[in-house]
Amino acid sequence: MNTKVKIKRLATGVPGLDEILGGGLPEFSFNLIAGSPGCGKTTLAHQMMFALATRERPALYLTVLGEPPLKMLRYQQQFDFFDSEAIDHSIRFVNLADDALTGNLDQVLSRIVAEVEAHSPALVFVDSFRSMTLANKSTDNSHNILQQFVQELGMLMTSWQATTFLIGEYLNENDPNPVFTVADGLIWMRQSVKRNSMVRKLAIMKMRGQPTLPGLHTFRIDSSGLKIFAPAKSVVNTPDNSLSSNIDSRVSMGIPELDEMLGGGFPSGYSLLVAGPSGSGKSILAASFLAEGARRGEKGIIAAFEQRPRGLRNHILVNLIDEGHVSLLDSRAPDLSIDEIVVQLLSEIDRFKATRVVIDSLSGFELAVAPTFRDDFRESLARLVAALASTGVTVLMTSELEDRYTDLRFSPYGTAFLTDAIIVQRYIEVDSRLCRMMAVVKVRASSHSDQLRQYHIDADGIHIGEMLNDQEGLLSGRATKIQPTPLPTAETTATDNGLPGGPQ
């Protein structure tokens, strides 16, 4: 009978990394952390070391031709993960610079063996391993010597039951390097600058014995160390009748007339897109949605990517935030990624136990995202909507549109089909006055009003009036009148295409 050997997985202590690795780092594995200078290799190694090292499982950090230990520790102690009491107790630093400068890899290996035998570490770090590679190039047959050195080092570390990390400055993961072949795990880090934003990404190129999350994953370095943003899980394990149960459970928008237009309120757990031109009241409608939730004892979150609530002097939102009913997610970082924003939202939903979420607006959201991520913004929005749907929260998103009166669009990103419901706000001209009108375009799997209704905004919020009619030729398209665009059919809603309307 075959018996499988179960490999223990170590928790790295780096947010998001265990998920990308497929559950943690395999114990006794032989790993390479590679990338260009300044991308965070040493910081990642130290963060894992301080998280994993204990008196029972000590760590040995060998510096070669990189930074001397004292200089390295001077900067690494600025991070929250640094523990000065661990130095020389559970963590020991050894400088091998003199041995590496000789270019004799046998001498370097002998020194490593001596240090490992003296201290019996469970974790071994060699920084920078690339330095030994460069020193070895001055000898004949350097490639074979290096390959033999790496193989011997890997076998020795495995026999000593040590989890090993080689840290090196490598620029091309496609190089036929013997280190890449021998390593059990290959963590590749990279960084790029586009306009004024710095974007750092990490990929698990190789990790033997376990499935990893493919692709490039953005990460940020702050005072706590590295934070890696794994893609949010979008698969929702719900029963087949979940759609009908959402229809049966309705939430109020805080405006009775709008609840009536939606067919009795907005289905719980749905996503709603409120599209309209500047000044049409999208943010005020969002504030009403959150205020109604607070009145019913529900927590809410507003992700403000455009104008900040306090900057707007929106007294409704300010009071909700000050009283603890609404949490404000207001990230001003210039190099955000979609995954980072999703992680922040999901974390705040879990922390705050929120049931209502507002994203105001998608236009500001796009500007908040680093330029390198804007090419696939539509796909990113799909991931965002799916991730929020997986939590069961009810979501309201606003979208800024230019009202040209000759066509009807719901989103400049062609993503209206992703949302469960759409409310459109538009301007009309009546007796030389600019007035507002509102309509419910769709509510998935639910009946709703098809009326065009005029509304106005005052200090108390949005007030919806009666249905627009054709009395006095208001909808006839006369010279000084503007005909509201007719509501789209199901086909145009699905494709997010516009319909002709208005004066020619």
Coordinates of C-alpha atoms in Angstrom, one line a residue:
M1 CA 0.0 0.0 0.0
N2 CA 1.4 3.4 -1.0
T3 CA 1.6 6.0 1.8
K4 CA 1.9 9.6 0.9
V5 CA 4.4 11.7 2.8
K6 CA 2.6 14.8 4.0
I7 CA 4.6 18.0 3.7
K8 CA 4.1 20.5 6.5
R9 CA 3.4 24.1 5.3
L10 CA 4.8 27.0 7.2
A11 CA 2.9 30.2 7.7
T12 CA 5.1 32.9 6.3
G13 CA 3.7 35.8 8.3
V14 CA 3.4 37.9 5.1
P15 CA -0.2 39.0 4.4
G16 CA -1.5 37.4 1.2
L17 CA 1.6 35.2 0.5
D18 CA 0.3 32.0 2.0
E19 CA -2.8 32.2 -0.2
I20 CA -0.6 32.7 -3.3
L21 CA 1.7 29.9 -2.3
G22 CA -1.3 27.5 -2.0
G23 CA -1.4 27.3 1.8
G24 CA 2.1 28.2 3.0
L25 CA 5.7 27.4 2.4
P26 CA 6.7 23.7 2.3
E27 CA 9.0 22.8 5.2
F28 CA 12.5 21.8 4.3
S29 CA 12.2 23.3 0.8
F30 CA 15.1 24.9 -1.0
N31 CA 13.9 28.3 -2.3
L32 CA 15.2 31.3 -4.4
I33 CA 13.9 34.8 -3.9
A34 CA 14.9 36.7 -7.0
G35 CA 14.4 40.1 -8.6
S36 CA 15.9 43.4 -9.6
P37 CA 17.7 45.7 -7.0
G38 CA 15.3 47.5 -4.7
C39 CA 12.2 45.4 -5.3
G40 CA 12.0 44.1 -1.7
K41 CA 13.8 40.8 -1.7
T42 CA 15.7 41.4 1.6
T43 CA 12.6 42.8 3.3
L44 CA 10.6 39.8 2.3
A45 CA 13.3 37.4 3.6
H46 CA 13.5 39.3 6.9
Q47 CA 9.7 39.4 7.3
M48 CA 9.4 35.7 6.9
M49 CA 12.4 35.0 9.1
F50 CA 11.1 37.0 12.1
A51 CA 7.7 35.4 11.7
L52 CA 9.1 31.8 11.5
A53 CA 12.1 31.9 13.8
T54 CA 11.8 30.7 17.4
R55 CA 14.2 29.4 20.0
E56 CA 13.1 25.9 19.1
R57 CA 13.3 26.7 15.3
P58 CA 16.2 29.2 15.0
A59 CA 17.3 31.0 11.9
L60 CA 20.7 31.6 10.4
Y61 CA 21.1 34.6 8.1
L62 CA 24.4 34.5 6.0
T63 CA 25.4 37.7 4.3
V64 CA 27.9 37.4 1.4
L65 CA 28.8 40.4 -0.7
G66 CA 25.7 42.4 0.0
E67 CA 25.1 44.7 2.9
P68 CA 27.0 44.1 6.1
P69 CA 24.8 42.8 8.9
L70 CA 25.0 46.0 10.9
K71 CA 24.0 48.2 8.0
M72 CA 21.2 45.8 7.0
L73 CA 19.8 45.7 10.6
R74 CA 19.9 49.4 10.8
Y75 CA 17.3 49.7 8.1
Q76 CA 15.3 46.5 8.7
Q77 CA 14.6 47.6 12.3
Q78 CA 12.4 50.4 10.9
F79 CA 9.7 47.7 10.1
D80 CA 7.1 46.6 12.6
F81 CA 8.0 43.0 12.2
F82 CA 11.6 43.5 13.5
D83 CA 12.2 42.1 17.0
S84 CA 15.5 43.2 18.6
E85 CA 15.2 40.5 21.3
A86 CA 15.3 37.8 18.7
I87 CA 18.8 38.8 17.5
D88 CA 21.4 36.3 18.8
H89 CA 18.7 34.2 20.4
S90 CA 16.4 32.8 17.7
I91 CA 18.1 34.7 14.9
R92 CA 21.9 34.8 14.2
F93 CA 23.7 36.8 11.5
V94 CA 27.0 35.7 10.0
N95 CA 29.1 37.6 7.4
L96 CA 30.7 35.4 4.7
A97 CA 32.1 38.2 2.7
D98 CA 35.8 37.3 3.1
D99 CA 35.1 33.7 2.0
A100 CA 33.1 34.7 -1.0
L101 CA 35.7 37.2 -2.2
T102 CA 38.1 34.4 -2.8
G103 CA 35.8 33.0 -5.5
N104 CA 36.4 29.5 -4.0
L105 CA 32.9 28.0 -3.7
D106 CA 34.3 24.9 -1.9
Q107 CA 35.6 27.3 0.8
V108 CA 32.2 29.0 1.0
L109 CA 30.4 25.7 1.3
S110 CA 32.7 24.5 4.0
R111 CA 32.1 27.7 6.0
I112 CA 28.3 27.3 5.6
V113 CA 28.5 23.7 6.7
A114 CA 30.5 24.8 9.8
E115 CA 28.0 27.5 10.8
V116 CA 25.0 25.1 10.3
E117 CA 26.7 22.4 12.3
A118 CA 27.5 24.9 15.1
H119 CA 24.0 26.4 15.4
S120 CA 21.6 23.7 14.0
P121 CA 19.2 26.2 12.4
A122 CA 15.8 25.2 11.0
L123 CA 15.9 28.2 8.7
V124 CA 18.8 29.3 6.6
F125 CA 19.1 32.5 4.5
V126 CA 21.9 33.3 2.1
D127 CA 22.0 37.0 0.9
S128 CA 23.1 37.7 -1.7
F129 CA 23.6 34.4 -3.5
R130 CA 24.1 36.3 -6.7
S131 CA 27.3 37.7 -5.3
M132 CA 28.8 34.2 -5.2
T133 CA 27.8 33.6 -8.8
L134 CA 29.6 36.7 -10.0
A135 CA 32.7 35.9 -8.0
N136 CA 32.8 32.4 -9.4
K137 CA 32.8 33.6 -13.1
S138 CA 36.5 34.4 -12.9
T139 CA 37.2 30.6 -12.7
D140 CA 37.3 28.1 -15.5
N141 CA 34.2 25.9 -16.0
S142 CA 32.3 28.2 -13.7
H143 CA 28.8 27.0 -14.8
N144 CA 29.5 23.4 -13.8
I145 CA 31.2 24.4 -10.6
L146 CA 28.2 26.6 -9.6
Q147 CA 25.7 23.8 -10.5
Q148 CA 27.6 21.3 -8.4
F149 CA 27.8 23.8 -5.5
V150 CA 24.0 24.5 -5.6
Q151 CA 23.2 20.8 -5.8
E152 CA 25.5 20.0 -2.8
L153 CA 24.1 22.9 -0.8
G154 CA 20.5 21.8 -1.5
M155 CA 21.2 18.2 -0.5
L156 CA 23.0 19.3 2.7
M157 CA 20.2 21.6 3.7
T158 CA 17.6 18.9 3.1
S159 CA 19.6 16.4 5.1
W160 CA 19.8 18.9 7.9
Q161 CA 16.1 19.5 7.7
A162 CA 16.5 23.2 7.1
T163 CA 14.1 25.4 5.1
T164 CA 16.5 27.4 2.9
F165 CA 16.2 30.7 1.1
L166 CA 18.7 32.0 -1.4
I167 CA 18.3 35.8 -2.2
G168 CA 19.7 37.0 -5.4
E169 CA 19.6 39.9 -8.0
Y170 CA 18.4 38.2 -11.2
L171 CA 16.8 40.2 -14.0
N172 CA 15.6 37.4 -16.4
E173 CA 13.6 34.4 -15.2
N174 CA 14.2 32.7 -18.5
D175 CA 18.0 32.4 -18.1
P176 CA 19.3 28.7 -18.1
N177 CA 20.6 29.2 -14.5
P178 CA 21.4 26.0 -12.5
V179 CA 19.9 27.7 -9.4
F180 CA 16.5 27.9 -11.0
T181 CA 16.6 24.2 -11.8
V182 CA 17.7 22.9 -8.4
A183 CA 15.4 25.2 -6.4
D184 CA 12.1 23.7 -5.1
G185 CA 10.5 27.2 -5.0
L186 CA 11.2 30.3 -7.1
I187 CA 9.6 33.6 -5.9
W188 CA 10.2 36.3 -8.5
M189 CA 9.8 40.0 -7.5
R190 CA 9.7 43.0 -9.9
Q191 CA 8.9 46.7 -10.0
S192 CA 8.1 49.2 -12.6
V193 CA 7.5 52.9 -12.8
K194 CA 4.8 54.4 -15.0
R195 CA 4.2 58.1 -14.9
N196 CA 4.3 59.0 -11.2
S197 CA 3.4 55.6 -9.8
M198 CA 5.6 52.7 -8.6
V199 CA 4.0 49.3 -9.0
R200 CA 5.5 46.2 -7.4
K201 CA 4.5 42.7 -8.4
L202 CA 5.3 39.2 -7.2
A203 CA 5.0 35.8 -9.0
I204 CA 5.4 32.2 -7.8
M205 CA 7.3 30.9 -10.8
K206 CA 7.8 27.5 -9.2
M207 CA 6.8 25.6 -6.0
R208 CA 7.1 21.9 -6.0
G209 CA 4.4 19.7 -4.6
Q210 CA 1.6 22.2 -4.3
P211 CA -0.7 24.3 -6.5
T212 CA 0.0 28.0 -6.5
L213 CA -2.0 31.0 -7.7
P214 CA -0.7 31.9 -11.2
G215 CA 0.0 35.3 -12.5
L216 CA 1.5 38.5 -11.2
H217 CA 0.3 39.7 -7.8
T218 CA 0.7 43.3 -6.7
F219 CA 2.2 44.1 -3.3
R220 CA 3.0 47.2 -1.3
I221 CA 5.8 47.9 1.2
D222 CA 4.9 50.0 4.2
S223 CA 5.9 50.3 7.8
S224 CA 4.5 46.8 8.5
G225 CA 6.5 45.2 5.7
L226 CA 5.1 43.5 2.6
K227 CA 1.4 43.2 1.9
I228 CA 0.5 41.0 -1.1
F229 CA -2.9 41.4 -2.7
A230 CA -4.1 38.0 -3.9
P231 CA -7.0 38.0 -6.3
A232 CA -10.3 37.8 -4.5
K233 CA -12.3 34.6 -4.7
S234 CA -15.4 35.2 -6.9
V235 CA -17.1 31.8 -6.6
V236 CA -20.1 32.0 -4.4
N237 CA -21.4 28.8 -2.8
T238 CA -25.1 29.6 -2.7
P239 CA -28.2 27.5 -3.3
D240 CA -29.9 27.4 -6.7
N241 CA -32.8 29.5 -5.4
S242 CA -30.5 32.3 -4.1
L243 CA -31.7 34.6 -6.9
S244 CA -35.4 34.2 -5.9
S245 CA -34.5 34.7 -2.2
N246 CA -32.8 38.0 -3.1
I247 CA -35.9 39.1 -4.9
D248 CA -38.0 38.3 -1.9
S249 CA -35.7 40.2 0.5
R250 CA -35.8 43.9 -0.3
V251 CA -33.9 46.9 1.1
S252 CA -35.1 50.5 1.1
M253 CA -33.3 53.2 -0.8
G254 CA -34.5 55.8 1.7
I255 CA -36.8 57.4 -0.9
P256 CA -40.3 55.9 -0.9
E257 CA -41.1 56.9 -4.5
L258 CA -37.9 55.2 -5.7
D259 CA -38.6 52.1 -3.7
E260 CA -41.9 52.0 -5.5
M261 CA -40.2 52.4 -8.9
L262 CA -37.9 49.5 -8.1
G263 CA -40.8 47.2 -7.5
G264 CA -41.0 47.4 -3.7
G265 CA -37.4 48.2 -2.8
F266 CA -34.0 47.1 -4.0
P267 CA -33.3 43.3 -3.8
S268 CA -30.9 42.5 -1.0
G269 CA -27.4 41.4 -2.2
Y270 CA -27.8 43.0 -5.6
S271 CA -25.5 45.5 -7.3
L272 CA -26.9 48.8 -8.5
L273 CA -25.4 51.2 -11.0
V274 CA -26.6 54.8 -10.7
A275 CA -25.5 56.6 -13.9
G276 CA -25.9 60.3 -14.6
P277 CA -24.1 63.5 -15.6
S278 CA -22.4 65.8 -13.1
G279 CA -24.7 67.4 -10.6
S280 CA -27.6 65.0 -11.1
G281 CA -27.5 63.8 -7.5
K282 CA -25.8 60.4 -7.7
S283 CA -23.8 61.0 -4.5
I284 CA -26.9 62.3 -2.7
L285 CA -28.8 59.2 -3.7
A286 CA -25.9 57.1 -2.4
A287 CA -26.0 59.0 0.9
S288 CA -29.7 58.3 1.2
F289 CA -29.1 54.6 0.6
L290 CA -26.6 54.5 3.5
A291 CA -28.7 56.7 5.8
E292 CA -31.7 54.4 5.4
G293 CA -29.5 51.4 6.3
A294 CA -28.3 53.2 9.4
R295 CA -31.9 54.0 10.4
R296 CA -32.6 50.2 10.2
G297 CA -29.5 49.3 12.2
E298 CA -27.3 48.3 9.2
K299 CA -23.7 49.2 8.9
G300 CA -22.4 50.7 5.6
I301 CA -19.1 51.5 3.8
I302 CA -18.4 54.2 1.3
A303 CA -15.4 53.9 -0.9
A304 CA -14.7 57.5 -2.0
F305 CA -12.6 57.8 -5.0
E306 CA -13.7 61.2 -6.3
Q307 CA -14.6 64.0 -4.0
R308 CA -14.4 63.3 -0.3
P309 CA -17.6 63.5 1.8
R310 CA -16.1 66.1 4.2
G311 CA -14.8 68.1 1.2
L312 CA -18.3 68.1 -0.2
R313 CA -19.7 69.2 3.2
N314 CA -22.3 66.4 2.8
H315 CA -23.7 66.7 6.2
I316 CA -25.6 63.4 5.9
L317 CA -22.5 61.3 5.2
V318 CA -20.4 63.3 7.7
N319 CA -22.9 62.6 10.5
L320 CA -23.1 58.9 9.5
I321 CA -19.3 58.6 9.6
D322 CA -19.0 60.5 12.9
E323 CA -21.7 58.4 14.6
G324 CA -20.1 55.1 13.5
H325 CA -22.8 54.0 11.2
V326 CA -20.7 54.3 8.0
S327 CA -17.0 53.5 7.5
L328 CA -15.1 55.7 5.0
L329 CA -12.6 53.9 2.8
D330 CA -10.5 56.8 1.5
S331 CA -7.2 55.6 0.1
R332 CA -5.1 58.4 -1.5
A333 CA -2.2 56.2 -2.6
P334 CA -1.3 57.1 -6.2
D335 CA -0.4 53.5 -7.3
L336 CA -3.4 51.4 -6.3
S337 CA -4.2 48.1 -8.0
I338 CA -7.6 46.6 -8.4
D339 CA -6.7 43.7 -6.2
E340 CA -5.5 46.0 -3.4
I341 CA -8.8 47.9 -3.5
V342 CA -10.7 44.7 -3.4
V343 CA -8.7 43.4 -0.5
Q344 CA -9.3 46.7 1.4
L345 CA -13.0 46.5 0.7
L346 CA -13.4 42.9 1.7
S347 CA -11.4 43.4 4.9
E348 CA -13.4 46.4 5.9
I349 CA -16.7 44.6 5.2
D350 CA -15.6 41.8 7.5
R351 CA -14.3 44.1 10.2
F352 CA -17.3 46.5 10.1
K353 CA -19.9 43.8 9.5
A354 CA -21.3 46.0 6.8
T355 CA -24.4 45.1 4.7
R356 CA -24.4 48.1 2.4
V357 CA -21.5 49.3 0.2
V358 CA -21.2 52.4 -1.9
I359 CA -18.5 53.0 -4.6
D360 CA -18.5 56.7 -5.5
S361 CA -17.6 56.8 -8.3
L362 CA -16.3 54.4 -11.0
S363 CA -14.8 57.4 -12.8
G364 CA -12.8 58.4 -9.7
F365 CA -12.0 54.7 -9.1
E366 CA -10.4 54.5 -12.6
L367 CA -8.2 57.6 -11.8
A368 CA -7.2 56.1 -8.4
V369 CA -5.9 53.0 -10.1
A370 CA -2.2 53.1 -11.2
P371 CA -1.9 53.7 -15.0
T372 CA -0.4 50.3 -15.6
F373 CA -3.7 48.7 -14.6
R374 CA -6.0 50.8 -16.6
D375 CA -5.7 48.8 -19.8
D376 CA -7.7 46.0 -18.4
F377 CA -10.0 48.2 -16.3
R378 CA -13.2 46.5 -17.6
E379 CA -11.9 43.1 -16.5
S380 CA -10.9 44.6 -13.2
L381 CA -14.4 45.9 -12.6
A382 CA -15.8 42.5 -13.3
R383 CA -13.5 41.0 -10.5
L384 CA -14.6 43.8 -8.1
V385 CA -18.3 43.2 -8.7
A386 CA -17.9 39.4 -8.4
A387 CA -15.9 39.7 -5.2
L388 CA -18.4 42.0 -3.5
A389 CA -21.3 39.7 -4.6
S390 CA -19.5 36.8 -2.9
T391 CA -20.0 38.6 0.5
G392 CA -23.7 39.1 0.1
V393 CA -23.6 42.8 0.6
T394 CA -25.9 45.2 -1.3
V395 CA -23.8 47.4 -3.5
L396 CA -24.5 50.8 -5.1
M397 CA -22.0 52.2 -7.6
T398 CA -22.1 55.6 -9.3
S399 CA -20.9 56.4 -12.8
E400 CA -20.2 59.8 -14.3
L401 CA -21.6 60.3 -17.8
E402 CA -21.7 63.1 -20.2
D403 CA -25.3 63.8 -21.1
R404 CA -25.4 64.4 -24.8
Y405 CA -29.1 63.9 -25.2
T406 CA -28.7 61.9 -28.4
D407 CA -27.8 58.6 -27.0
L408 CA -28.2 56.6 -23.8
R409 CA -25.3 54.9 -22.1
F410 CA -24.9 53.6 -18.6
S411 CA -21.2 53.3 -18.2
P412 CA -18.1 54.4 -20.2
Y413 CA -16.6 51.0 -19.5
G414 CA -19.2 48.8 -21.1
T415 CA -19.8 47.0 -17.9
A416 CA -23.5 47.8 -17.2
F417 CA -24.4 44.2 -17.9
L418 CA -22.4 43.2 -14.8
T419 CA -24.8 44.9 -12.4
D420 CA -28.2 43.6 -11.3
A421 CA -30.0 46.9 -11.6
I422 CA -29.6 50.3 -13.3
I423 CA -31.0 53.7 -12.4
V424 CA -30.3 56.5 -15.0
Q425 CA -30.5 60.2 -14.2
R426 CA -30.7 62.8 -16.9
Y427 CA -31.4 66.5 -17.6
I428 CA -34.3 67.9 -19.5
E429 CA -35.2 71.5 -20.5
V430 CA -38.7 72.7 -19.4
D431 CA -39.7 76.3 -20.0
S432 CA -36.1 77.4 -20.3
R433 CA -35.2 75.7 -17.0
L434 CA -32.9 72.7 -16.6
C435 CA -34.7 69.9 -14.8
R436 CA -33.8 66.4 -13.7
M437 CA -35.5 63.2 -14.6
M438 CA -34.9 59.6 -13.3
A439 CA -35.8 56.1 -14.6
V440 CA -35.3 52.5 -13.5
V441 CA -33.8 50.8 -16.5
K442 CA -33.5 47.3 -15.2
V443 CA -33.9 45.1 -12.1
R444 CA -32.7 41.6 -12.9
A445 CA -35.5 39.0 -12.5
S446 CA -37.9 41.5 -11.1
S447 CA -40.7 43.8 -12.4
H448 CA -40.1 47.5 -12.0
S449 CA -41.6 50.8 -13.2
D450 CA -40.9 52.1 -16.7
Q451 CA -41.9 55.6 -15.9
L452 CA -39.8 58.7 -16.5
R453 CA -40.2 60.8 -13.3
Q454 CA -39.0 64.3 -12.6
Y455 CA -37.2 65.0 -9.3
H456 CA -35.6 67.8 -7.4
I457 CA -32.9 68.2 -4.8
D458 CA -33.0 70.3 -1.7
A459 CA -31.3 70.4 1.7
D460 CA -33.3 67.3 2.7
G461 CA -32.2 65.2 -0.2
I462 CA -34.0 63.9 -3.4
H463 CA -37.7 64.3 -3.9
I464 CA -39.3 62.4 -6.8
G465 CA -42.4 63.8 -8.4
E466 CA -45.0 62.5 -10.9
M467 CA -44.4 60.8 -14.2
L468 CA -43.5 63.1 -17.0
N469 CA -46.2 63.4 -19.6
D470 CA -46.6 65.0 -23.0
Q471 CA -48.8 67.9 -22.0
E472 CA -47.9 71.2 -23.6
G473 CA -45.5 69.4 -25.9
L474 CA -42.8 68.7 -23.3
L475 CA -41.9 65.5 -24.9
S476 CA -42.6 66.4 -28.5
G477 CA -39.1 67.6 -29.3
R478 CA -40.0 71.2 -30.1
A479 CA -37.2 73.7 -30.9
T480 CA -36.6 74.8 -27.3
K481 CA -37.5 71.5 -25.6
I482 CA -35.4 68.5 -25.0
Q483 CA -37.0 65.1 -25.5
P484 CA -35.9 62.6 -22.8
T485 CA -34.3 59.5 -24.4
P486 CA -36.7 56.6 -24.5
L487 CA -35.9 53.6 -22.2
P488 CA -33.9 50.9 -23.9
T489 CA -35.1 47.4 -24.7
A490 CA -33.7 44.3 -23.0
E491 CA -31.3 43.8 -25.9
T492 CA -29.7 47.2 -25.7
T493 CA -29.5 46.9 -21.9
A494 CA -27.5 43.7 -22.3
T495 CA -25.1 45.2 -24.8
D496 CA -24.8 48.6 -23.1
N497 CA -25.5 50.3 -26.5
G498 CA -27.2 53.7 -26.9
L499 CA -30.6 54.5 -28.4
P500 CA -31.2 57.6 -30.5
G501 CA -33.4 60.3 -28.9
G502 CA -33.7 64.1 -28.3
P503 CA -33.6 66.9 -30.8
Q504 CA -31.6 66.6 -34.0

